[in-house]
Short mmCIF file of C-alpha atoms in Angstrom, two decimals:
data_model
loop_
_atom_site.label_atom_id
_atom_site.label_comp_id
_atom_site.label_asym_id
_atom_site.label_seq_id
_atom_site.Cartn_x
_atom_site.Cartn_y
_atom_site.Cartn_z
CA UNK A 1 -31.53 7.58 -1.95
CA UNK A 2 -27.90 6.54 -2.50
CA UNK A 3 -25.75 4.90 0.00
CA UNK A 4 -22.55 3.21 0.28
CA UNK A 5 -21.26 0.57 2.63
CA UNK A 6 -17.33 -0.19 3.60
CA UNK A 7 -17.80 -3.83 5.39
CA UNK A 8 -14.12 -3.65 6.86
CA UNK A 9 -13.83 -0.89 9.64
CA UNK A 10 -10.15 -1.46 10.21
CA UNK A 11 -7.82 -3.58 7.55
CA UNK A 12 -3.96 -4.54 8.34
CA UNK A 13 -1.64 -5.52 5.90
CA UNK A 14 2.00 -6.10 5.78
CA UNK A 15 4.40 -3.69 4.32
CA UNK A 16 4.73 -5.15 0.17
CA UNK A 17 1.44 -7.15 0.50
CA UNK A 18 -1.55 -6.68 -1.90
CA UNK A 19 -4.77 -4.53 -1.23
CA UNK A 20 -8.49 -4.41 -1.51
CA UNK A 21 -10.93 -2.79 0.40
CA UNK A 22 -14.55 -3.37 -0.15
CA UNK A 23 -17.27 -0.74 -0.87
CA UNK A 24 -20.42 -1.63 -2.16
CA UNK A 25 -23.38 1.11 -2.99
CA UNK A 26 -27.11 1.03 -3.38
CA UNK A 27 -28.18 3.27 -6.37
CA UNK A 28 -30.87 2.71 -8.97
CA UNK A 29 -29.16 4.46 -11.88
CA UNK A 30 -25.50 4.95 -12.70
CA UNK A 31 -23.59 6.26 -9.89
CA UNK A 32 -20.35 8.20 -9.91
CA UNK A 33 -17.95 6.37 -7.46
CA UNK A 34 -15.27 8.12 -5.84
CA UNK A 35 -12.51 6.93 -3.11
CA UNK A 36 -10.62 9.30 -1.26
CA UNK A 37 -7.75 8.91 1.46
CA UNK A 38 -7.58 11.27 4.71
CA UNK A 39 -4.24 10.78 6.66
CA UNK A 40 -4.23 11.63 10.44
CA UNK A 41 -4.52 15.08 10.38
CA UNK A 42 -5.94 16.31 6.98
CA UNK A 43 -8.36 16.81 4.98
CA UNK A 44 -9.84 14.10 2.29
CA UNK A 45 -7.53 13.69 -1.11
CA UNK A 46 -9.14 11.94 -4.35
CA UNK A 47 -7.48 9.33 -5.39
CA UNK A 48 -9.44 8.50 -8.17
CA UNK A 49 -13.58 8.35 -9.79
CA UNK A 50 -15.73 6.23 -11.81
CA UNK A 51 -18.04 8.40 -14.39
CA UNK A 52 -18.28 5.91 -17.63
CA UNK A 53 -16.34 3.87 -19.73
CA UNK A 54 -13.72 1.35 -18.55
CA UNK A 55 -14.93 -0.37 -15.81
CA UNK A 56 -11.00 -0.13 -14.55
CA UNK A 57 -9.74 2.96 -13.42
CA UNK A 58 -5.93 3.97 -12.51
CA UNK A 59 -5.89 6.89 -9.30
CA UNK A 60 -2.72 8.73 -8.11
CA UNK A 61 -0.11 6.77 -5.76
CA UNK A 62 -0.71 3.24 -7.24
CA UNK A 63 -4.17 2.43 -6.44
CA UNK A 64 -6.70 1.10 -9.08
CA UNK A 65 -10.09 0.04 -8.43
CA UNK A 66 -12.77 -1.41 -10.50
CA UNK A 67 -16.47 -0.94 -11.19
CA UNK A 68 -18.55 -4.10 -11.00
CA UNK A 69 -22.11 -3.24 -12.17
CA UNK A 70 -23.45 -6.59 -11.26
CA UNK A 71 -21.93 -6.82 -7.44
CA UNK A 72 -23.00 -2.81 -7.23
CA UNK A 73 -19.20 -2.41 -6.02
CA UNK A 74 -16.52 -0.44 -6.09
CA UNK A 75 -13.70 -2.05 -4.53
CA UNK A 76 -10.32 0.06 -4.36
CA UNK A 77 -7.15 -1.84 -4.63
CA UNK A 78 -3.12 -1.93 -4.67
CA UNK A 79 -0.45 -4.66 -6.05
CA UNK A 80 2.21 -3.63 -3.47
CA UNK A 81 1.11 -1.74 0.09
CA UNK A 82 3.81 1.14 1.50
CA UNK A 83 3.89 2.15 5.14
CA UNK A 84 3.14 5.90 3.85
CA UNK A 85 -0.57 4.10 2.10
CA UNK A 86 -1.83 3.94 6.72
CA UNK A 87 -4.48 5.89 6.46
CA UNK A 88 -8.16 6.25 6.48
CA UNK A 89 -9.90 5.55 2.99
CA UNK A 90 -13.79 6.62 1.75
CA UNK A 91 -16.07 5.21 -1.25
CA UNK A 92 -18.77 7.83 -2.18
CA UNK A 93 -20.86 8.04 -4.72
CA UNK A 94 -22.77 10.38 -6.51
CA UNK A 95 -25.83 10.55 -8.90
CA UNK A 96 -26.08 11.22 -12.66
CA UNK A 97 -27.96 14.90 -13.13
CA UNK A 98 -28.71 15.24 -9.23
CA UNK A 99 -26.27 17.76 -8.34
CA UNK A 100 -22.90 17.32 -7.01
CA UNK A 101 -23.51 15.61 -3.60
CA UNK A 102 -21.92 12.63 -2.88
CA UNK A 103 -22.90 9.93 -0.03
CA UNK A 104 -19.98 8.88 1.72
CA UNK A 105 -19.12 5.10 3.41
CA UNK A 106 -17.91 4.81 7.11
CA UNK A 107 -14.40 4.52 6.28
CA UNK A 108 -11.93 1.71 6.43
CA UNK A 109 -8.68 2.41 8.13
CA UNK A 110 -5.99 0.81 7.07
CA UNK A 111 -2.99 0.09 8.84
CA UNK A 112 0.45 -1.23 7.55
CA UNK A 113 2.92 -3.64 9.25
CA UNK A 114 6.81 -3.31 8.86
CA UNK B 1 -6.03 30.54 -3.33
CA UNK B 2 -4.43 26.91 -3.79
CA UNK B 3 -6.21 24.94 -1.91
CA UNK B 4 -9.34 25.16 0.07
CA UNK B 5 -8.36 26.81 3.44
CA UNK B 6 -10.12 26.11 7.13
CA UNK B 7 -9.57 28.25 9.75
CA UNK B 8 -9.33 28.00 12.88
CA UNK B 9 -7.30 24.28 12.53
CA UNK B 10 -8.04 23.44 16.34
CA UNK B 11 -10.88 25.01 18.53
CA UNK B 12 -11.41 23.90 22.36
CA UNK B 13 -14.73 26.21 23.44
CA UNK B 14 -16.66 25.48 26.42
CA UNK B 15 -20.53 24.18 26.17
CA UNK B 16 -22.87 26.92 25.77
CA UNK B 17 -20.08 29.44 23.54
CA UNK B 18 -20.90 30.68 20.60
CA UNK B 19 -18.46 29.46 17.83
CA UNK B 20 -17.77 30.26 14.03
CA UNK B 21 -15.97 28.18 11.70
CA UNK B 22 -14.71 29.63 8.29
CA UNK B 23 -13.74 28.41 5.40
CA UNK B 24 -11.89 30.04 1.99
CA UNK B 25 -12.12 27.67 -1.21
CA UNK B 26 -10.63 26.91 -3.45
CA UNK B 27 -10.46 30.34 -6.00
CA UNK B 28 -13.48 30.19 -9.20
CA UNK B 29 -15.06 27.47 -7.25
CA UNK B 30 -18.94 28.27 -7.16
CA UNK B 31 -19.78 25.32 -5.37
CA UNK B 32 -19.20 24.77 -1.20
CA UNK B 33 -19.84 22.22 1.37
CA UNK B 34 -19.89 21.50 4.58
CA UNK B 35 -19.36 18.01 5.95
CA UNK B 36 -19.10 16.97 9.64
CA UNK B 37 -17.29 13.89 10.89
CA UNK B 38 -17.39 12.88 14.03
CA UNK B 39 -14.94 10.48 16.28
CA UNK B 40 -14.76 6.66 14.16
CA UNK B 41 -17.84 8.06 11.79
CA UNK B 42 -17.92 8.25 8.46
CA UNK B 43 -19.02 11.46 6.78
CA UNK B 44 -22.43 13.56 7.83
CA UNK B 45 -23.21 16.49 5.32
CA UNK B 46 -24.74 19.42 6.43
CA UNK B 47 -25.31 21.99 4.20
CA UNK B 48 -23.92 23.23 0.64
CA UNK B 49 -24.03 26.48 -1.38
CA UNK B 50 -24.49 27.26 -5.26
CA UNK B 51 -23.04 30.95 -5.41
CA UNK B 52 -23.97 32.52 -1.71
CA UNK B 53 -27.92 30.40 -1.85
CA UNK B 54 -27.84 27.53 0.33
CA UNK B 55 -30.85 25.89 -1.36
CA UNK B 56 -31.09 23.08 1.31
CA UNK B 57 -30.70 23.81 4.84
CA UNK B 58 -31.96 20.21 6.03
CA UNK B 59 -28.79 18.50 6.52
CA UNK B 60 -27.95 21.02 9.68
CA UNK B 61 -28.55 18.77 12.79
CA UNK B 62 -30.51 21.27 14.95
CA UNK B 63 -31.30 25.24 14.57
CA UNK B 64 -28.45 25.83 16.23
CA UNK B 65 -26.20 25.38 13.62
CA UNK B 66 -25.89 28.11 10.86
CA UNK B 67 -24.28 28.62 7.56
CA UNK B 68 -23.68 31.62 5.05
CA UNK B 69 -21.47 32.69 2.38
CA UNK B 70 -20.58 36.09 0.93
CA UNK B 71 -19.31 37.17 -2.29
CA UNK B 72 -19.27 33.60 -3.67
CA UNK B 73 -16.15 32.89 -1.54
CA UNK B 74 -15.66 32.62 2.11
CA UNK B 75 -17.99 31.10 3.95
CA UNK B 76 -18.97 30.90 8.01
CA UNK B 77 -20.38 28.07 9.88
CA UNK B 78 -22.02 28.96 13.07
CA UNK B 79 -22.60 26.63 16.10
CA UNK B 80 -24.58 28.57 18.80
CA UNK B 81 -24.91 27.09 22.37
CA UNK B 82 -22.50 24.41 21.44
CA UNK B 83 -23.19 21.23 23.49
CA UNK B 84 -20.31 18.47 23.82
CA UNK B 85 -22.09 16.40 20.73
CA UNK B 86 -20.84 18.69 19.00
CA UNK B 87 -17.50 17.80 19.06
CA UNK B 88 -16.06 16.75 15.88
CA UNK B 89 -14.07 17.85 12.41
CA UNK B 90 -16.05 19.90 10.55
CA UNK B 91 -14.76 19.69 7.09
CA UNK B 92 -15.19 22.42 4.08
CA UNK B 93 -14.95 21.47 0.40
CA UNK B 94 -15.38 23.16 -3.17
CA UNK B 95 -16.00 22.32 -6.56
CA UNK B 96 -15.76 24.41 -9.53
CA UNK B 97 -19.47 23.92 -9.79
CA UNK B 98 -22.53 21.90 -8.49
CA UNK B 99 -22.70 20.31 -12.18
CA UNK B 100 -22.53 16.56 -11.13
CA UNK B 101 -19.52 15.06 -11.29
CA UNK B 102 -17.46 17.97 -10.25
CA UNK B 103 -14.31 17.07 -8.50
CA UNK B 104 -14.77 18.46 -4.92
CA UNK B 105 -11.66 19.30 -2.99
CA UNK B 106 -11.36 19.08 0.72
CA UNK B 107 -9.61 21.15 3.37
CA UNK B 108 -7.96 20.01 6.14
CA UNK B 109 -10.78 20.79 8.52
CA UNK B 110 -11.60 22.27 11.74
CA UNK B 111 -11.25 20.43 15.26
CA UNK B 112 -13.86 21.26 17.19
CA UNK B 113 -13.68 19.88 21.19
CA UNK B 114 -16.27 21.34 23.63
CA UNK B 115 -15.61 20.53 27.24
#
């Protein structure tokens, strides 16, 4: 079974500052990897997926996070943080030809200093 | 419709009510799910449906929790004799299909507070 781990619970950064939050899976075959953002009050939004190819892969609103086969991660990440980016982020992942369920991480909330 | 719609947004019920949580995806979207998330967890799935057949019923955390769709749309969860571990966001989500790799899209959820 698949399952994904987000080491940093809560993450502050200053307003401008660079970002990366961790999330590393356990999966025995190719995964799809997913992150997704929930502000306070709403539901999850994509912000971008891994299925094949470039290792590097370009989401909505800046972020950018890269596939590392070896390190089994998936770490999300952002040149330039904005005070709108405070919210709560997920990895998931999901498996190759085993339906569309994906295994979610704990979360790591991020929060953004002026 | 445009996005995947939960309703009701906010629910305070008292333990031991009956309560039923609905949700309206996203339009041509075979696929639904139901995740819960409780307070400073991550997310806990419970149950998904392929058309209106829930195939796996295992991720519902007692037999007091109940889920069905009609008409390949709208679907209800049910919590009977809700207890206060209950509590939590109980989130809805569809994908065009259960292929795999299917971008699923999330509604804004359902707070659920039993006192």
């Amino acid at each position: 079974a698949q399952s994904v781990t987000q080491p940093d619970i809560h993450i502050t950064v200053s307003e401008g500052a660079s970002l990366e939050l961790r999330c590393n899976y356990s999966y025995g075959a190719t995964p799809y990897l997913f992150w997704y953002v929930q502000s306070p009050g709403q539901g999850l939004q994509l912000l971008l997926k891994y299925f094949s190819g470039d290792t590097l892969v370009q989401g909505i609103k800046g972020f950018e996070a890269e596939f590392k086969r070896s390190q089994s991660s998936f770490n999300l990440r952002k040149p330039s943080v904005h005070w709108s980016d405070a919210a709560e982020y997920f990895c998931a992942v999901g498996a190759l030809n085993a339906g569309n369920m994906l295994t979610f991480g704990g979360g790591t909330r991020l929060m953004v200093k002026p | 419709g445009a996005g995947v719609s939960q309703s009701p947004s906010n629910k305070v019920t008292e333990k031991g009510k009956d309560v039923e949580l609905r949700c309206d995806p996203i339009s041509g979207h075979t696929a639904l799910y139901w995740y819960r998330q409780s307070l400073g967890q991550g997310l806990e799935f419970l149950i998904y449906f392929q058309g209106n057949s829930a195939p796996d019923k295992s991720g519902l955390p007692s037999d007091r929790f109940s889920a069905e769709r009609t008409g390949g749309s709208v679907s209800t969860l049910t919590i009977q004799r809700t207890q206060q571990e209950d509590s939590a966001v109980y989130l809805c989500a569809s994908s065009f299909s259960f292929s795999s790799g299917n971008t699923i899209y999330f509604g804004e959820g359902s707070w659920l507070t039993v006192v």
